[in-house]
Amino acid sequence: MIRDWRFNGVDFSTYPYYGGDDLGVTWSKEKTLIRIWAPTATAVELNIYKQGQGGSPIRIDQFEKSECGAWTIQLNGDLNGYYYTIKVNDGSWLNETPGVDARAVGINGKRGLIFNPEETNPEGWKDDQRIKCDHASDAIIYELHVRDFSIDPSSGMKNKGKYLAFTETGTLSPEGLKTGIDHLKELGITHVHLLPVADFLTVDEQVPDKSYNWGYDPLNFNAPEGSYATDSNSTARILELKMLVQSLHQEGIGVIFDVVYNHTAYTRRSYFNQTVPGYYYRQRTNGTFSNASGCGNEVATERNMVRKYIIDSLYYWATEFHLDGFRFDLMGIYDLDTMNQIRVRMDTISPTILLYGEGWAADKSPMNEAWRAVNTNVSRLFRIAAFNDDFRDGIKGTLSEKNSKGFVSGQVTQEENIKFGIAAACFHPQIEYDYVEHSKSPWAAEPWQCINYNSCHDNQTLYDKLSSSCCPKASEEEVKRMVMMAGALVLTSQGIPFLHAGEEMARTKLGDHNSYKSPDRINRIDWTRKSEYNEIFRYYQALIALRKTHPAFHMNWASLIRKHLIFPSDYQPGVASYSLVNHANDDPWKTILVVFNGNRNEVAFKLQPQIHWRIIALDTSINPDSTDYIYGDEIQVPGISMLMLVEDYFSPSMQFGEG
Ligand code: CA
């Protein structure tokens, strides 16, 4: 009989709730306990194997029905190193799977692996600690794909495409510039955000060099991906991922995982559906799987055991891997209650764990948007941030239109989008919200609810977009200036800044706008560009140092932003400017004037007279220790550049000595 995968009239809310924290495998030398939640099952079978794939089971046992929809089995003896699968019968037999709770798996995630968790801890792991980050807006996030980081020969790293590349120090590009973890330290970012490292489907772990994927095709939510490990059939995937975390922590860099609980790679064949058919997913009124992820299904985060599953999974990752944060793919699919409960649970570990996500979905959901974690509802989420797409598109142009330009590429009328980003999507009385691209109103209540960025793994890289969309065509020199100004906009604005890896060396994907499965030659970070675009790297480095030294650029409260951040009242086409006044956020600088000129030509900018302005940034240079002053009522701002002037406690007489 062919199974009907429509769920008309099934009331999932009547399924029993199992509240224990012991789902999955509990190993000890004497015995192994396995507990699963399968409330519709009539029988559950356990197969034990010697291999991660192939071969026949060496024993087959039956689970026993337990309370609240749970089934359990106990096997005596030391089963460390054995693989297992689970088979559920709910009237007919479903497929063999590792279940939904496996923390270690064999090759390609087809079988679970019984293991001793202690053996997955690297040396010194008990001393490993999360990094200090008192306020979310102190973070500077760098988004990176494990493989892209090291795969190119120019990386100078040995463990190409592997977790272990992050443990290599002293690596250099062919031109002798720092690469790898030394580069991250030199740049000064505070957190590395890794594209999905939980087990995903598409890359064959036996031949990881044969294909490429970003990893938004989840298979086992609680086990690390095997293609990045030196051995994909053992607990090396856990050990080596922990070594990555440890190594970054040793350099004072936090680690954020990108998590994809919003959908699964498979639908009918998913381990969710092969354990409790239908339960983990939302359905349309006709009973079929709905598809807000655009990938064939969407997870029903609001159902009790799904919510518990996600929260328990995050708790496991955060505690076991000492994580500093999570990024939620298509967070707009999650219901608000689940997101807020995630925050509460993470706070029991550390309130500094960063949580943020994409405040949108890819398609329609049967759950009303009013209850989901979309950008417009971010103010109802506590200490969870969302990506600011208004700012992103305002900076470089919209993604959908090939030739669409943004503020840095000389499009006038983008000024309000820029101001929207500068104020971190918070309400500011001097912003004309009618002119903001997507959001016609502020959606963040506080600046730590807003992730500001100009690019990420999706779509063309910043450099590619700016190179291809400018009309009249921009020279290479002009594109470089645009990249620098795009970085300056993100790194001086309020909120949480986020960089796409390699942005600081004009990363190119040769124009590819969706490289999720493109080959290494598209996705790799080409470290030779660090030398070729060294001016951009130095500029980003200086911006990051400036941001870290000056709290005025990352105020913690919207009320402070409204008090200390002033936009000018007059309009100048292609120019955006603001002042941070009265030692904003206890900044040592009394007044900071920031001017962005998006025009290709230089413009005259009116200055408040009778102030000795010290020049911090002019043209393409940044020098916070500069002793260059300007006194007058006007300054020329070069085309496509940021000007920053400050009024501080150094008076010219102190600097140059009188008498
Ligand atoms: Ca995999």
XYZ file of C-alpha atoms and ligand atoms in Angstrom:
660
model
C 0.000 0.000 0.000
C 1.327 3.425 -0.897
C 1.496 5.725 2.078
C -0.633 8.867 1.896
C 1.581 11.845 2.770
C -1.369 14.194 3.196
C -2.442 14.910 6.725
C -6.006 16.136 6.393
C -7.723 16.326 9.717
C -4.757 15.078 11.768
C -4.715 16.954 15.069
C -1.021 17.048 15.954
C -1.781 18.983 19.122
C -3.170 15.789 20.668
C 0.212 14.032 20.402
C 1.665 13.472 23.889
C 4.506 15.689 25.138
C 7.674 14.064 26.417
C 9.528 16.517 28.679
C 12.658 14.528 29.553
C 16.165 15.575 28.558
C 17.300 12.048 27.718
C 16.163 11.582 24.123
C 18.833 10.006 21.927
C 21.768 7.863 23.002
C 23.182 7.735 26.522
C 26.407 5.750 26.541
C 28.314 4.252 29.439
C 30.903 1.485 29.563
C 28.361 -0.861 31.107
C 25.324 -0.126 28.943
C 23.818 2.034 26.212
C 20.333 3.523 26.547
C 18.442 4.833 23.556
C 15.206 6.734 23.893
C 13.191 8.174 21.037
C 9.883 9.993 20.731
C 7.550 8.201 18.331
C 3.972 8.536 19.591
C 2.340 7.031 16.493
C 4.583 3.958 16.423
C 3.229 0.479 16.990
C 6.705 -1.063 16.995
C 10.283 0.279 16.853
C 13.320 -1.737 15.841
C 17.011 -1.096 16.553
C 19.754 -2.364 14.242
C 23.361 -2.452 15.391
C 26.142 -2.381 12.798
C 29.905 -2.579 12.839
C 30.196 -0.223 9.858
C 29.003 3.304 9.127
C 27.602 2.069 5.820
C 27.070 -1.272 4.112
C 27.071 -4.705 5.723
C 24.287 -6.339 7.703
C 23.205 -5.630 11.251
C 25.016 -7.720 13.838
C 21.918 -7.626 16.006
C 18.336 -6.454 15.814
C 16.367 -5.567 18.931
C 12.953 -4.155 19.738
C 12.335 -0.917 21.605
C 9.824 -0.964 24.431
C 6.968 1.487 24.628
C 7.461 3.984 27.418
C 5.489 6.985 28.698
C 4.411 10.099 26.743
C 5.075 8.703 23.282
C 8.624 7.645 24.120
C 10.203 4.287 23.284
C 13.337 2.979 24.978
C 15.899 0.255 24.689
C 18.854 -0.746 26.841
C 21.783 -2.751 25.519
C 24.300 -4.118 27.983
C 28.038 -3.978 27.398
C 30.334 -1.358 25.883
C 28.985 -0.347 22.470
C 31.409 2.550 21.919
C 32.190 2.686 18.189
C 29.149 0.734 16.956
C 26.660 2.220 14.512
C 22.883 1.972 14.709
C 19.695 2.631 12.834
C 16.119 2.892 14.005
C 13.053 1.658 12.155
C 9.564 2.774 13.097
C 6.345 0.929 12.292
C 3.175 3.002 12.508
C 0.991 0.510 10.673
C 3.652 -0.126 8.069
C 7.424 -0.045 8.302
C 9.176 3.239 7.620
C 12.820 3.565 6.494
C 15.921 2.841 8.562
C 17.350 6.128 9.879
C 19.722 7.277 12.629
C 16.626 8.759 14.312
C 16.369 12.510 14.828
C 18.695 12.865 17.818
C 22.034 11.423 16.616
C 25.038 13.471 17.764
C 27.573 11.402 15.867
C 26.979 9.623 12.596
C 28.814 7.441 10.124
C 29.617 8.338 6.521
C 26.970 10.546 4.930
C 24.834 10.579 8.063
C 22.951 7.366 7.358
C 23.652 5.632 10.673
C 24.079 6.903 14.192
C 27.325 6.247 16.035
C 27.468 5.236 19.694
C 30.360 7.068 21.318
C 31.966 8.221 24.522
C 31.515 12.024 24.583
C 34.631 12.463 26.743
C 36.768 11.205 23.882
C 35.610 14.050 21.644
C 37.188 16.771 23.771
C 40.495 18.226 22.581
C 43.304 18.769 25.023
C 42.654 21.765 27.254
C 38.953 21.838 26.330
C 37.811 22.275 29.914
C 39.649 25.588 30.036
C 38.093 26.809 26.806
C 35.754 29.747 27.286
C 33.332 31.864 25.335
C 34.665 35.288 24.482
C 33.700 38.357 26.437
C 31.005 40.392 24.694
C 29.033 42.470 27.160
C 26.700 43.989 24.612
C 25.552 42.509 21.332
C 26.361 45.792 19.593
C 30.030 45.372 20.572
C 30.239 42.428 18.174
C 31.742 42.617 14.686
C 30.645 39.517 12.813
C 32.482 37.848 9.929
C 30.531 35.317 7.852
C 32.576 32.436 6.532
C 32.207 29.044 4.865
C 34.566 26.397 6.278
C 35.778 25.202 2.901
C 36.123 28.631 1.229
C 38.485 29.767 3.971
C 41.356 27.430 3.155
C 40.674 25.580 -0.090
C 42.616 27.853 -2.432
C 46.356 27.158 -2.826
C 46.959 30.820 -1.939
C 45.679 30.164 1.612
C 48.988 28.609 2.615
C 47.042 26.270 4.884
C 47.616 22.535 5.017
C 44.194 21.273 6.091
C 42.426 22.521 2.978
C 38.654 22.630 3.259
C 38.743 21.232 6.792
C 37.808 22.328 10.297
C 41.464 21.915 11.204
C 42.510 24.776 8.891
C 41.274 27.061 11.661
C 43.913 25.656 13.993
C 46.808 26.668 11.734
C 48.798 29.744 12.622
C 51.643 31.418 10.794
C 50.079 30.813 7.387
C 50.919 33.221 4.572
C 49.734 34.107 1.093
C 52.208 33.813 -1.807
C 52.891 37.538 -1.337
C 53.800 36.929 2.303
C 50.666 38.398 3.891
C 48.888 36.738 6.798
C 46.073 34.319 5.941
C 43.726 32.135 7.936
C 43.219 32.702 11.604
C 46.117 35.198 11.718
C 44.303 37.269 9.121
C 41.108 37.273 11.193
C 43.071 38.476 14.189
C 44.842 41.131 12.150
C 41.535 42.361 10.752
C 40.116 42.644 14.255
C 36.665 41.073 13.912
C 35.149 39.725 17.139
C 33.052 36.770 15.922
C 33.293 34.243 13.124
C 29.914 33.111 11.859
C 30.211 29.774 10.067
C 27.827 28.729 7.330
C 26.078 25.480 8.358
C 28.349 22.939 10.004
C 25.582 20.585 11.121
C 25.398 17.480 8.946
C 23.987 18.232 5.513
C 23.028 16.029 2.613
C 24.522 17.018 -0.682
C 28.284 16.705 -0.393
C 29.354 13.057 -0.545
C 31.553 12.714 2.519
C 33.583 9.966 0.873
C 34.697 12.304 -1.903
C 34.319 15.801 -0.458
C 36.303 17.376 -3.286
C 33.860 16.154 -5.913
C 31.093 18.594 -5.028
C 30.468 21.791 -3.133
C 27.555 23.053 -1.068
C 26.845 25.859 1.373
C 25.076 23.341 3.618
C 21.503 24.635 3.773
C 20.258 21.087 3.160
C 20.042 19.655 6.681
C 20.180 15.951 7.390
C 21.196 15.327 11.036
C 20.589 18.444 13.127
C 22.737 17.389 16.092
C 25.808 15.964 14.372
C 28.583 17.967 12.709
C 29.087 17.752 8.943
C 31.565 15.038 7.972
C 33.052 16.433 4.758
C 34.997 19.038 6.767
C 36.500 16.382 9.046
C 39.619 14.345 8.289
C 37.572 11.178 8.871
C 33.836 11.290 8.195
C 33.092 7.880 9.657
C 34.116 8.578 13.248
C 33.835 11.120 16.037
C 36.620 13.126 14.346
C 33.856 15.408 13.079
C 33.068 16.381 16.670
C 36.638 16.575 17.930
C 37.889 18.655 15.001
C 34.971 21.072 15.122
C 35.697 21.601 18.812
C 39.341 22.234 17.912
C 38.184 24.923 15.503
C 36.189 26.592 18.272
C 39.048 26.296 20.736
C 41.515 27.783 18.296
C 39.331 30.808 17.545
C 38.642 31.304 21.242
C 42.367 31.318 21.919
C 42.632 34.300 19.570
C 39.742 36.016 21.349
C 37.299 35.364 18.517
C 33.787 34.074 19.225
C 32.109 31.368 17.164
C 28.586 31.516 15.771
C 26.881 28.647 13.961
C 24.375 29.155 11.178
C 21.427 26.855 11.952
C 18.761 25.670 9.540
C 15.904 24.213 11.588
C 13.388 25.853 9.244
C 13.379 22.942 6.781
C 14.990 19.612 5.931
C 16.745 18.532 2.742
C 14.404 15.592 2.287
C 10.669 15.815 2.853
C 9.013 12.371 2.869
C 12.339 10.639 3.390
C 13.485 13.040 6.116
C 14.408 11.500 9.448
C 11.599 13.554 10.997
C 8.999 12.047 8.689
C 10.447 8.558 9.026
C 10.049 8.807 12.808
C 6.775 10.698 13.351
C 5.132 11.193 9.943
C 3.876 14.723 9.382
C 4.399 16.002 12.897
C 7.498 18.149 12.382
C 6.106 20.092 9.430
C 3.400 22.611 8.689
C 0.687 21.585 6.264
C -1.610 23.448 3.942
C -5.361 23.135 4.449
C -5.398 20.317 1.874
C -3.022 18.345 4.111
C 0.098 18.633 1.903
C 3.424 19.960 3.134
C 3.636 23.739 2.942
C 6.816 25.355 1.658
C 7.765 28.703 3.182
C 11.435 27.697 2.901
C 11.248 27.301 -0.851
C 12.973 23.937 -0.339
C 9.896 21.695 -0.312
C 8.802 21.907 3.312
C 8.799 24.089 6.416
C 9.225 23.025 10.018
C 6.286 23.532 12.421
C 8.309 25.288 15.118
C 5.164 26.015 17.131
C 4.340 22.363 17.891
C 5.378 21.355 21.393
C 7.809 18.593 20.543
C 9.290 20.503 17.595
C 9.914 23.529 19.767
C 11.480 21.320 22.403
C 13.569 19.603 19.737
C 14.989 22.883 18.415
C 15.659 24.325 21.860
C 17.304 21.128 23.125
C 19.411 20.916 19.979
C 20.628 24.517 20.359
C 21.330 23.900 24.031
C 23.434 20.888 23.116
C 25.469 22.779 20.522
C 25.926 25.829 22.732
C 27.089 23.854 25.764
C 29.005 21.010 24.110
C 30.793 23.271 21.602
C 31.072 26.392 23.807
C 29.375 28.532 21.186
C 29.014 32.304 21.215
C 25.922 32.581 19.064
C 23.538 31.319 16.423
C 22.329 32.708 13.126
C 18.877 31.493 12.086
C 18.345 30.811 8.420
C 14.879 32.034 7.357
C 14.033 33.045 10.914
C 10.772 34.403 9.487
C 9.487 30.805 9.460
C 9.909 30.430 13.238
C 7.064 31.421 15.532
C 7.803 34.237 17.975
C 7.282 32.120 21.103
C 9.893 29.606 20.023
C 12.441 32.350 19.344
C 11.826 33.972 22.726
C 12.053 30.619 24.486
C 15.363 29.993 22.727
C 16.622 33.281 24.205
C 15.499 32.237 27.687
C 17.207 28.852 27.403
C 20.431 30.370 26.022
C 20.478 32.848 28.896
C 20.743 29.904 31.291
C 24.120 29.238 29.619
C 25.240 32.808 28.993
C 23.368 36.024 28.278
C 26.141 36.999 25.851
C 25.183 34.326 23.314
C 24.244 36.241 20.168
C 21.031 35.336 18.364
C 20.025 36.758 15.007
C 18.494 35.707 11.757
C 16.864 36.444 8.476
C 13.576 38.143 9.313
C 11.799 36.774 6.288
C 10.634 33.540 4.664
C 11.183 32.408 1.077
C 7.507 31.781 0.339
C 4.004 31.785 1.843
C 3.388 29.979 5.115
C 0.090 28.724 6.523
C 1.113 30.402 9.783
C 0.096 34.047 9.846
C 3.030 36.442 9.621
C 1.801 38.210 12.745
C 3.062 35.222 14.759
C 6.348 34.702 12.987
C 9.826 36.179 13.550
C 9.847 38.498 10.535
C 11.603 41.884 10.634
C 8.414 43.776 11.469
C 8.024 41.656 14.623
C 11.626 41.919 15.801
C 10.687 44.420 18.484
C 8.642 41.596 20.051
C 11.774 39.449 20.314
C 14.047 39.996 23.252
C 17.728 40.339 22.421
C 17.401 38.736 19.023
C 18.452 40.647 15.908
C 17.455 40.614 12.259
C 19.270 41.511 9.057
C 18.692 45.030 7.761
C 17.944 44.532 4.067
C 16.925 48.175 3.648
C 20.450 49.282 4.456
C 22.002 46.516 2.341
C 19.995 47.497 -0.733
C 20.377 51.189 -0.012
C 24.155 50.828 -0.019
C 24.631 48.894 -3.257
C 21.253 48.567 -4.995
C 18.515 45.954 -4.935
C 19.381 42.330 -5.554
C 16.626 41.523 -8.008
C 17.533 44.181 -10.544
C 20.859 43.625 -12.213
C 21.578 47.268 -12.914
C 20.098 48.693 -9.756
C 22.524 51.058 -8.059
C 22.845 52.112 -4.464
C 24.185 55.034 -2.501
C 27.857 54.101 -2.929
C 27.402 53.617 -6.656
C 25.996 57.098 -7.004
C 22.241 56.583 -6.836
C 20.674 59.675 -5.325
C 17.389 59.190 -3.373
C 18.993 56.404 -1.335
C 19.865 58.788 1.502
C 16.952 57.753 3.756
C 17.904 54.064 3.439
C 21.380 55.044 4.550
C 20.039 57.008 7.509
C 17.798 54.026 8.341
C 20.936 51.885 8.632
C 22.945 54.498 10.517
C 20.199 54.545 13.171
C 20.040 50.700 13.192
C 16.409 50.462 12.016
C 15.321 52.248 15.204
C 12.929 55.157 15.277
C 14.641 58.479 14.729
C 12.562 61.644 14.295
C 14.752 62.945 11.466
C 14.243 59.966 9.138
C 11.572 60.170 6.423
C 10.312 56.591 6.550
C 8.220 56.950 3.396
C 11.479 57.002 1.444
C 12.936 53.851 3.024
C 13.130 51.090 0.400
C 11.265 48.121 1.940
C 10.307 49.098 5.484
C 8.145 52.133 5.675
C 8.627 52.283 9.419
C 11.380 51.491 11.916
C 11.271 47.824 12.935
C 13.918 47.632 15.661
C 13.070 48.876 19.114
C 16.740 48.795 20.103
C 19.953 48.860 18.066
C 20.974 45.332 19.100
C 17.958 44.064 17.153
C 19.546 45.162 13.886
C 22.319 43.434 11.913
C 23.816 45.919 9.464
C 25.520 44.553 6.374
C 26.194 45.293 2.762
C 26.639 41.703 1.557
C 26.652 38.064 2.653
C 27.012 34.620 1.060
C 23.791 35.130 -0.902
C 23.771 37.029 -4.192
C 26.756 38.653 -5.849
C 29.682 39.716 -3.711
C 29.891 43.408 -2.913
C 32.730 43.896 -5.382
C 30.953 41.964 -8.160
C 27.684 43.808 -7.659
C 29.393 47.190 -7.738
C 31.538 46.247 -10.727
C 28.594 45.045 -12.782
C 25.833 47.486 -11.886
C 27.468 50.854 -12.349
C 26.329 52.993 -15.192
C 28.261 54.750 -16.589
C 30.763 51.994 -15.972
C 32.961 52.663 -12.985
C 36.718 52.374 -13.167
C 38.473 49.787 -11.008
C 39.696 52.641 -8.836
C 36.122 53.873 -8.346
C 34.829 50.392 -7.502
C 37.555 50.091 -4.864
C 36.414 53.358 -3.325
C 32.807 52.110 -3.368
C 33.791 48.912 -1.526
C 35.615 50.999 1.059
C 32.683 53.325 1.558
C 30.282 50.374 1.797
C 32.499 49.018 4.581
C 32.649 52.409 6.246
C 28.854 52.660 6.235
C 28.440 49.290 7.942
C 31.275 49.696 10.418
C 30.449 53.207 11.639
C 26.689 52.711 11.911
C 24.740 51.815 15.034
C 23.570 48.213 15.475
C 25.607 45.050 14.934
C 27.940 45.112 11.915
C 28.305 42.008 9.800
C 30.860 41.380 7.041
C 30.937 38.801 4.300
C 34.305 37.021 4.416
C 36.714 38.484 1.911
C 34.732 41.677 1.472
C 37.821 43.365 2.912
C 39.863 42.227 -0.081
C 37.251 42.833 -2.761
C 36.179 39.198 -2.891
C 34.882 38.072 -6.239
C 32.791 35.080 -7.249
C 33.251 36.091 -10.877
C 29.727 37.477 -10.942
C 27.985 34.301 -9.688
C 24.856 35.419 -7.836
C 23.888 32.077 -6.279
C 27.014 30.017 -5.676
C 25.455 27.467 -3.279
C 26.769 24.563 -5.327
C 29.297 26.312 -7.551
C 32.827 24.930 -7.653
C 35.715 26.011 -5.463
C 37.099 28.314 -8.127
C 33.982 30.488 -7.632
C 33.572 30.160 -3.870
C 37.175 30.016 -2.645
C 38.732 32.955 -0.896
C 41.587 34.032 -3.124
C 44.200 35.251 -0.672
C 46.318 36.886 -3.378
C 43.698 39.632 -3.383
C 44.849 40.672 0.062
C 47.943 42.077 -1.555
C 46.204 43.286 -4.719
C 43.545 45.131 -2.695
C 45.657 45.849 0.341
C 44.387 49.402 0.510
C 40.863 48.059 1.083
C 42.078 45.595 3.717
C 43.933 48.359 5.599
C 40.871 50.576 5.422
C 38.565 47.891 6.860
C 41.134 47.138 9.530
C 41.248 50.816 10.509
C 37.438 51.037 10.549
C 37.215 48.042 12.877
C 39.857 49.475 15.202
C 38.008 52.795 15.235
C 34.707 51.123 16.068
C 36.225 49.076 18.874
C 37.878 52.131 20.424
C 34.880 54.435 20.151
C 31.658 53.476 21.932
C 29.822 56.302 20.130
C 29.520 53.993 17.110
C 27.736 51.270 19.059
C 25.271 52.733 21.512
C 23.205 50.196 23.391
C 19.866 51.952 23.471
C 17.679 53.657 20.892
C 16.995 56.468 23.367
C 20.743 57.238 23.407
C 20.814 57.240 19.617
C 17.942 59.735 19.497
C 19.706 61.886 22.054
C 23.219 61.861 20.603
C 22.843 61.250 16.868
C 21.762 64.245 14.812
C 21.130 64.309 11.076
C 21.435 67.649 9.260
C 18.183 69.302 8.271
C 19.262 70.281 4.758
C 19.342 67.852 1.843
C 22.383 67.452 -0.366
C 21.934 64.909 -3.212
C 24.119 61.816 -2.859
C 25.416 62.887 0.536
C 24.556 61.382 3.910
C 25.925 62.827 7.115
C 25.349 62.946 10.834
C 26.913 64.118 14.051
C 27.407 62.181 17.271
C 27.287 64.826 19.955
C 28.103 65.325 23.633
C 30.393 62.358 24.195
C 27.875 59.846 22.895
C 27.908 56.626 24.945
C 30.772 58.130 27.039
C 32.996 58.430 24.017
C 36.188 60.428 24.628
C 35.415 62.455 21.501
C 32.991 65.270 22.204
C 31.605 65.575 18.681
C 32.051 63.260 15.720
C 30.990 64.448 12.286
C 30.636 61.729 9.637
C 29.998 62.573 5.992
C 29.520 60.074 3.155
C 29.765 61.363 -0.372
C 28.225 58.858 -2.779
C 28.764 61.123 -5.785
C 31.691 60.465 -8.081
C 32.728 64.099 -7.928
C 33.874 65.979 -4.868
C 31.345 68.106 -3.022
C 31.636 71.052 -0.688
C 30.292 70.340 2.781
C 29.299 73.177 5.106
C 30.905 73.093 8.539
C 29.804 74.610 11.775
C 32.205 77.527 12.114
C 34.434 78.270 15.099
C 35.342 74.652 15.726
C 38.830 73.270 15.346
C 37.940 70.019 13.654
C 40.521 67.268 13.771
C 40.558 65.183 10.605
C 40.184 61.461 11.343
C 39.149 60.188 7.932
C 39.596 61.868 4.592
C 39.570 60.430 1.095
C 40.741 56.820 1.562
C 42.738 57.232 4.732
C 41.797 56.832 8.384
C 44.023 58.025 11.186
C 42.528 58.503 14.644
C 45.821 59.982 15.867
C 46.009 62.562 13.118
C 47.092 66.075 14.052
C 45.611 67.627 10.936
C 43.056 70.279 11.755
C 40.605 72.240 9.769
C 39.094 75.541 10.772
C 36.567 77.226 8.528
C 33.017 76.967 7.281
C 33.466 74.495 4.438
C 35.430 71.388 3.458
C 35.762 69.531 0.163
C 34.765 65.871 0.417
C 36.330 63.744 -2.349
C 33.986 61.658 -4.509
C 32.962 58.206 -3.161
C 34.501 58.598 0.264
C 33.898 59.058 3.962
C 34.972 62.155 5.829
C 35.209 62.021 9.597
C 36.021 65.037 11.736
C 36.075 65.241 15.505
C 36.065 67.874 18.143
C 37.981 66.548 21.121
C 40.053 67.570 24.086
C 43.155 68.275 22.036
C 43.125 71.944 21.243
C 45.410 73.166 18.466
C 47.399 75.174 21.006
C 48.155 72.006 22.981
C 49.151 70.223 19.821
C 51.439 72.806 18.332
C 52.603 74.564 21.487
C 52.236 78.294 21.935
C 54.806 80.166 23.842
Ca 26.889 15.264 5.416
